[in-house]
C-alpha positions as a printed NumPy array, in Angstrom:
array([[-83.624, -20.549,  -9.102],
       [-83.024, -16.643,  -9.844],
       [-79.91 , -15.145,  -8.519],
       [-79.221, -11.531,  -7.655],
       [-76.377, -10.537,  -9.972],
       [-74.771,  -7.632, -11.541],
       [-71.826,  -7.191, -14.251],
       [-68.269,  -6.67 , -13.576],
       [-68.186,  -3.052, -14.466],
       [-71.135,  -2.045, -12.086],
       [-69.24 ,  -3.888,  -9.385],
       [-66.142,  -1.919, -10.063],
       [-68.013,   1.289, -10.538],
       [-69.846,   0.828,  -7.412],
       [-66.618,   0.353,  -5.547],
       [-65.049,   3.184,  -7.132],
       [-67.753,   5.739,  -6.214],
       [-68.002,   4.306,  -2.567],
       [-63.94 ,   4.304,  -2.154],
       [-63.581,   7.644,  -3.659],
       [-66.446,   8.933,  -1.591],
       [-64.964,   7.909,   1.669],
       [-61.64 ,  10.034,   0.785],
       [-62.561,  12.619,  -1.42 ],
       [-59.668,  14.929,  -0.929],
       [-55.782,  14.601,  -0.357],
       [-54.563,  13.592,   2.762],
       [-51.01 ,  12.46 ,   4.265],
       [-50.144,   8.774,   4.443],
       [-46.937,   7.461,   6.159],
       [-45.576,   4.155,   4.457],
       [-42.246,   2.554,   3.435],
       [-41.352,   2.361,  -0.26 ],
       [-40.827,  -1.345,  -0.936],
       [-40.596,  -1.069,  -4.804],
       [-40.057,   1.971,  -7.124],
       [-39.622,   2.018, -11.105],
       [-39.655,   5.092, -13.541],
       [-41.228,   4.361, -16.76 ],
       [-39.731,   5.774, -20.216],
       [-42.784,   8.337, -20.205],
       [-41.822,   9.409, -17.066],
       [-44.143,   8.409, -14.754],
       [-42.845,   6.728, -11.368],
       [-44.765,   3.708, -10.136],
       [-44.248,   2.537,  -6.317],
       [-45.185,  -0.11 ,  -4.206],
       [-45.912,   1.601,  -0.728],
       [-46.186,  -1.161,   2.374],
       [-46.179,  -1.176,   6.365],
       [-44.45 ,  -3.825,   8.209],
       [-45.012,  -4.927,  12.039],
       [-42.951,  -6.961,  13.9  ],
       [-40.714,  -7.916,  10.823],
       [-44.016,  -8.92 ,   9.126],
       [-45.789,  -7.155,   6.282],
       [-49.201,  -5.928,   7.064],
       [-50.139,  -3.506,   4.371],
       [-49.465,  -3.067,   0.763],
       [-50.691,  -0.962,  -2.065],
       [-49.583,   0.544,  -5.486],
       [-48.906,   3.93 ,  -5.988],
       [-47.923,   6.536,  -9.105],
       [-46.384,   9.926,  -9.376],
       [-47.312,  11.237, -12.589],
       [-44.5  ,  12.389, -14.607],
       [-45.216,  16.304, -14.394],
       [-45.095,  15.736, -10.701],
       [-42.088,  13.456, -10.224],
       [-39.835,  15.611, -11.91 ],
       [-40.666,  18.371,  -9.502],
       [-40.649,  16.293,  -6.242],
       [-37.623,  13.912,  -6.96 ],
       [-35.333,  17.013,  -7.655],
       [-36.935,  18.688,  -4.426],
       [-36.555,  15.41 ,  -2.111],
       [-33.081,  14.876,  -3.503],
       [-31.923,  18.335,  -2.889],
       [-33.454,  18.369,   0.656],
       [-32.188,  14.775,   1.691],
       [-29.296,  14.34 ,  -0.42 ],
       [-30.556,  11.165,  -1.424],
       [-32.894,   9.996,  -4.348],
       [-36.37 ,   8.408,  -3.632],
       [-35.502,   4.966,  -3.745],
       [-36.621,   1.306,  -1.955],
       [-36.53 ,   1.063,   1.743],
       [-37.485,   4.785,   2.609],
       [-40.168,   5.612,   5.099],
       [-41.766,   8.474,   3.559],
       [-44.566,  10.708,   4.377],
       [-46.88 ,  11.463,   0.925],
       [-49.779,  13.186,   0.491],
       [-52.148,  11.175,  -1.727],
       [-55.421,  10.854,  -3.432],
       [-57.289,   7.819,  -3.847],
       [-58.02 ,   6.482,  -7.007],
       [-60.147,   3.451,  -7.926],
       [-59.979,   2.185, -11.726],
       [-62.838,  -0.287, -12.99 ],
       [-59.626,  -1.877, -14.865],
       [-56.772,  -1.563, -12.75 ],
       [-58.206,  -1.706,  -9.103],
       [-57.353,   0.46 ,  -6.009],
       [-54.179,   2.529,  -5.998],
       [-52.909,   5.955,  -4.659],
       [-51.877,   9.098,  -6.942],
       [-49.053,  10.956,  -5.04 ],
       [-49.224,  14.618,  -5.142],
       [-46.305,  15.635,  -2.843],
       [-43.69 ,  14.14 ,  -0.458],
       [-42.609,  15.75 ,   2.792],
       [-38.708,  15.894,   2.51 ],
       [-38.477,  17.059,   6.029],
       [-39.752,  13.702,   7.1  ],
       [-36.001,  12.691,   5.993],
       [-35.153,   9.302,   4.213],
       [-37.303,   7.371,   6.781],
       [-37.538,   5.689,   9.973],
       [-34.983,   2.996,   8.893],
       [-32.421,   5.582,   8.066],
       [-32.967,   7.492,  11.215],
       [-32.286,   4.514,  13.173],
       [-29.3  ,   3.502,  10.895],
       [-27.72 ,   6.89 ,  11.769],
       [-28.414,   6.444,  15.318],
       [-26.656,   2.846,  15.161],
       [-23.492,   4.372,  13.608],
       [-23.365,   7.072,  16.336],
       [-23.739,   4.536,  18.963],
       [-20.908,   2.416,  17.44 ],
       [-18.658,   5.068,  17.131],
       [-19.431,   6.377,  20.885],
       [-18.672,   2.667,  22.225],
       [-15.648,   2.642,  20.164],
       [-16.652,  -0.363,  17.979],
       [-16.509,   1.071,  14.553],
       [-12.655,   0.734,  13.825],
       [-12.161,  -2.577,  16.302],
       [-11.963,  -4.931,  13.562],
       [ -9.382,  -2.763,  11.545],
       [ -6.876,  -3.162,  14.11 ],
       [ -6.862,  -7.146,  13.774],
       [ -4.154,  -8.776,  11.918],
       [ -4.829, -10.609,   8.65 ],
       [ -2.905, -13.494,   8.04 ],
       [ -0.362, -13.312,   5.102],
       [ -2.138, -16.322,   3.285],
       [ -5.641, -16.692,   4.827],
       [ -6.392, -20.469,   4.131],
       [ -9.209, -21.609,   6.428],
       [-12.232, -19.491,   5.595],
       [-15.377, -19.832,   7.784],
       [-18.361, -18.815,   5.425],
       [-21.613, -17.597,   7.115],
       [-24.426, -17.769,   4.47 ],
       [-27.466, -19.63 ,   3.117],
       [-26.821, -22.879,   1.704],
       [-29.314, -22.486,  -1.369],
       [-28.116, -18.814,  -2.198],
       [-27.183, -17.866,  -5.255],
       [-24.305, -15.335,  -3.885],
       [-22.964, -18.395,  -1.798],
       [-23.001, -20.58 ,  -4.952],
       [-21.28 , -17.875,  -7.179],
       [-18.33 , -17.561,  -4.2  ],
       [-17.556, -21.009,  -4.177],
       [-17.502, -21.52 ,  -7.836],
       [-15.464, -18.504,  -8.499],
       [-13.103, -19.334,  -5.473],
       [-12.468, -23.064,  -5.874],
       [-12.62 , -23.392,  -9.863],
       [-10.088, -20.552, -10.129],
       [ -7.649, -20.758, -13.158],
       [ -4.516, -20.761, -11.013],
       [ -5.206, -23.872,  -9.216],
       [ -4.702, -22.378,  -5.586],
       [ -6.419, -24.514,  -3.065],
       [ -8.308, -22.897,   0.113],
       [-10.024, -24.713,   2.792],
       [-14.068, -23.408,   3.189],
       [-16.423, -24.474,   5.739],
       [-20.037, -23.23 ,   5.603],
       [-21.899, -22.431,   8.754],
       [-25.573, -21.436,   7.775],
       [-27.587, -18.703,   9.002],
       [-30.45 , -16.814,   8.273],
       [-30.027, -13.999,   5.8  ],
       [-32.847, -11.653,   5.843],
       [-35.682, -10.455,   8.249],
       [-36.003, -10.113,  11.928],
       [-34.243, -13.488,  12.648],
       [-31.372, -12.444,  10.825],
       [-29.078, -10.408,  13.23 ],
       [-29.274, -13.286,  15.997],
       [-28.811, -16.259,  13.434],
       [-25.629, -14.693,  12.009],
       [-24.186, -13.679,  15.485],
       [-24.848, -17.376,  16.149],
       [-23.063, -18.643,  13.366],
       [-20.161, -16.425,  14.408],
       [-20.254, -18.001,  17.74 ],
       [-20.213, -21.365,  16.157],
       [-17.041, -20.789,  14.228],
       [-15.281, -19.601,  17.425],
       [-15.998, -22.703,  19.183],
       [-14.667, -24.951,  16.513],
       [-11.765, -27.061,  17.146],
       [-10.234, -26.103,  13.909],
       [ -8.825, -22.702,  14.288],
       [-10.113, -20.411,  11.398],
       [ -8.183, -17.563,   9.568],
       [-11.471, -15.591,   8.987],
       [-15.037, -15.274,   8.966],
       [-17.179, -14.274,   5.739],
       [-20.701, -12.898,   5.873],
       [-21.946, -13.127,   2.191],
       [-25.262, -12.952,   0.508],
       [-26.359, -11.917,  -2.861],
       [-28.514,  -8.946,  -3.858],
       [-32.187,  -8.62 ,  -2.666],
       [-34.733,  -5.98 ,  -1.982],
       [-33.75 ,  -2.983,   0.442],
       [-36.253,  -4.595,   2.976],
       [-34.559,  -7.881,   2.923],
       [-31.254,  -6.33 ,   3.687],
       [-32.41 ,  -4.088,   6.303],
       [-31.182,  -6.443,   9.097],
       [-27.524,  -5.695,   7.882],
       [-28.027,  -1.987,   9.454],
       [-29.084,  -3.34 ,  12.933],
       [-26.959,  -2.557,  16.057],
       [-26.898,  -6.081,  17.356],
       [-25.572,  -7.743,  14.465],
       [-22.927,  -4.8  ,  13.731],
       [-21.903,  -5.066,  17.478],
       [-21.139,  -8.756,  17.158],
       [-18.988,  -8.22 ,  14.108],
       [-17.036,  -5.426,  15.721],
       [-16.474,  -7.477,  18.918],
       [-15.286, -10.593,  16.915],
       [-11.805, -11.639,  17.626],
       [-11.31 , -12.98 ,  14.111],
       [-11.361, -10.741,  11.103],
       [-14.621, -10.383,   9.444],
       [-15.52 ,  -9.784,   5.795],
       [-18.487,  -8.888,   4.32 ],
       [-20.241,  -9.032,   0.923],
       [-23.928,  -8.22 ,   1.01 ],
       [-26.405,  -7.094,  -1.715],
       [-25.554,  -5.265,  -4.926],
       [-22.784,  -3.052,  -6.058],
       [-24.853,   0.24 ,  -4.56 ],
       [-25.517,  -1.335,  -1.051],
       [-23.495,  -0.183,   1.901],
       [-24.445,  -1.188,   5.128],
       [-23.589,  -0.598,   8.953],
       [-22.347,  -4.26 ,   8.941],
       [-19.772,  -3.281,   6.237],
       [-18.575,  -0.217,   7.984],
       [-17.586,  -2.211,  11.003],
       [-15.902,  -5.021,   9.224],
       [-12.377,  -5.559,   8.913],
       [-12.687,  -5.706,   5.005],
       [-16.028,  -4.714,   2.751],
       [-16.406,  -5.807,  -0.961],
       [-19.243,  -5.323,  -3.035],
       [-20.291,  -8.781,  -3.942],
       [-19.894, -12.534,  -3.034],
       [-17.808, -12.923,  -6.422],
       [-15.641,  -9.915,  -5.684],
       [-15.203, -11.485,  -2.337],
       [-13.815, -14.694,  -3.884],
       [-11.254, -12.38 ,  -5.894],
       [-10.098, -10.715,  -3.006],
       [ -8.599, -14.08 ,  -1.203],
       [ -7.232, -15.258,  -4.855],
       [ -5.408, -11.853,  -5.002],
       [ -3.674, -12.647,  -1.869],
       [ -2.396, -15.822,  -3.19 ],
       [ -1.878, -14.198,  -6.754],
       [  0.381, -11.535,  -5.065],
       [  2.216, -14.326,  -2.924],
       [  2.918, -16.245,  -6.173],
       [  4.244, -13.317,  -8.149],
       [  6.366, -12.54 ,  -5.138],
       [  7.687, -15.903,  -4.979],
       [  8.336, -16.178,  -8.79 ],
       [ 10.035, -12.64 ,  -8.435],
       [ 12.358, -14.131,  -5.851],
       [ 13.056, -17.169,  -7.744],
       [ 13.989, -14.883, -10.94 ],
       [ 16.363, -12.976,  -8.72 ],
       [ 17.846, -16.013,  -7.629],
       [ 18.407, -17.397, -10.868],
       [ 19.632, -14.095, -12.338],
       [ 22.176, -14.072,  -9.225],
       [ 23.294, -17.357,  -9.668],
       [ 23.68 , -16.784, -13.392],
       [ 25.829, -13.796, -12.641],
       [ 27.943, -15.515, -10.208],
       [ 28.673, -18.439, -12.237],
       [ 29.582, -16.099, -15.281],
       [ 31.873, -14.667, -13.077],
       [ 33.55 , -17.743, -11.93 ],
       [ 33.631, -19.065, -15.386],
       [ 35.385, -15.956, -16.386],
       [ 38.05 , -16.299, -13.65 ],
       [ 38.445, -19.865, -14.534],
       [ 38.921, -18.977, -18.19 ],
       [ 41.593, -16.229, -16.761],
       [ 43.343, -19.117, -14.872],
       [ 43.48 , -21.521, -17.81 ],
       [ 45.038, -18.663, -19.949],
       [ 47.779, -18.207, -17.466],
       [ 48.378, -21.842, -16.867],
       [ 48.448, -22.62 , -20.569],
       [ 51.044, -19.35 , -20.731],
       [ 53.148, -20.773, -17.961],
       [ 53.398, -24.318, -19.213],
       [ 57.177, -25.229, -20.472],
       [ 55.988, -26.913, -23.483],
       [ 54.524, -23.7  , -24.891],
       [ 58.038, -22.048, -24.08 ],
       [ 59.787, -24.982, -25.772],
       [ 57.685, -24.515, -28.985],
       [ 58.64 , -20.676, -29.157],
       [ 62.465, -21.65 , -29.277],
       [ 63.702, -22.092, -25.831],
       [ 65.62 , -24.909, -24.451],
       [ 65.345, -26.379, -20.792],
       [ 69.086, -27.745, -19.887],
       [ 69.062, -30.497, -17.337],
       [ 72.289, -31.605, -15.51 ],
       [ 73.35 , -35.117, -15.173],
       [ 71.182, -35.24 , -11.904],
       [ 68.219, -33.963, -13.572],
       [ 68.435, -30.536, -12.036],
       [ 67.409, -27.486, -14.151],
       [ 70.651, -25.434, -14.827],
       [ 70.13 , -21.71 , -15.258],
       [ 74.118, -20.893, -14.962],
       [ 77.297, -22.452, -16.248],
       [ 78.363, -22.218, -12.392],
       [ 79.449, -25.443, -11.128],
       [ 79.539, -27.18 , -14.546],
       [ 82.719, -28.489, -16.09 ],
       [ 84.194, -30.11 , -19.108],
       [ 82.935, -33.795, -19.596],
       [ 79.724, -33.141, -17.271],
       [ 76.622, -34.819, -18.808],
       [ 73.757, -32.344, -19.851],
       [ 70.271, -33.11 , -20.861],
       [ 68.83 , -30.589, -23.172],
       [ 65.138, -30.69 , -23.74 ],
       [ 63.339, -29.349, -26.712],
       [ 59.769, -28.953, -27.981],
       [ 59.944, -32.318, -29.963],
       [ 62.472, -34.293, -28.221],
       [ 65.729, -34.516, -25.726],
       [ 69.371, -34.493, -26.523],
       [ 71.619, -36.228, -24.209],
       [ 75.233, -34.36 , -24.474],
       [ 78.596, -34.088, -23.02 ],
       [ 80.043, -30.562, -22.301],
       [ 83.396, -30.201, -24.21 ],
       [ 84.199, -26.823, -22.921],
       [ 82.744, -24.276, -20.435],
       [ 83.131, -20.711, -21.947],
       [ 82.559, -18.101, -19.073]])
């Protein structure tokens, strides 16, 4: 049976003519940058996407040629004070491109910088303004942190690399410090993230064991994955929590609204483990310092007491009658054994004992010469 058939190039070439004929010129497209990467040659490759109700509904590759990218990136950053990056909603002027080898893509010729950094950033700024207006931005900062936080409630995903890094770094520390941690699992990305984390925080508060702090941690990820940490509901739940909340979400360069309202923000889960180890290191150093000072105080006191004892011993030895007798002196005792320092009361014929360094002489007074 004969079948209708064409070769692949003919198919691709037909699609190219068809697609490019539908959109022959340049037009503006609103989308979100879900990935971006600059190549060594200066070309910028992007992935544009669109989501609805937290679900990805469209995606396409795009490119800005090096000659255009140098101009557009400089202009965009000058107007918006931010480089072109992931997570931004952008309005771009494009031209449809269909390659027989690489398929469908968009060539970006211009970016409307006045469109700002995107709807998410606009919503982020609105969230910050609302938190400030409601007095929630600094509420966590007013909570007192225990001197040595011991019971740590950790909110994360059990299989997350960031959680494993945190646990390893904390519990296998070289100092031998021991802290109690308990995991309260939550969804850490997407539309369910804010409610899930808020629910986990409530579970911590309902525990019979009183925890010292709550830790919210997640490793790095795409900007779209971390956008939930800029949501008002989650930020407000953190701000209103009666326990100090620590956050460590994303990469070094990430900074979310949740980080702003938290009691303490660090950049990564490993850095969060170091934060708590530092509390114990500082306490251990202080105790060691106290111990050294106590030992020094006791040493100085004992040294002073020893010097006083030596002085007393010297005085005692100096006042010892035996030492006096060795220098040629004699101790005179009458017949009753009373030390006599004068001839008064002594008469001829009285008995005397003369004590010398090496013996005693029993004597009789022949004459008293006054």
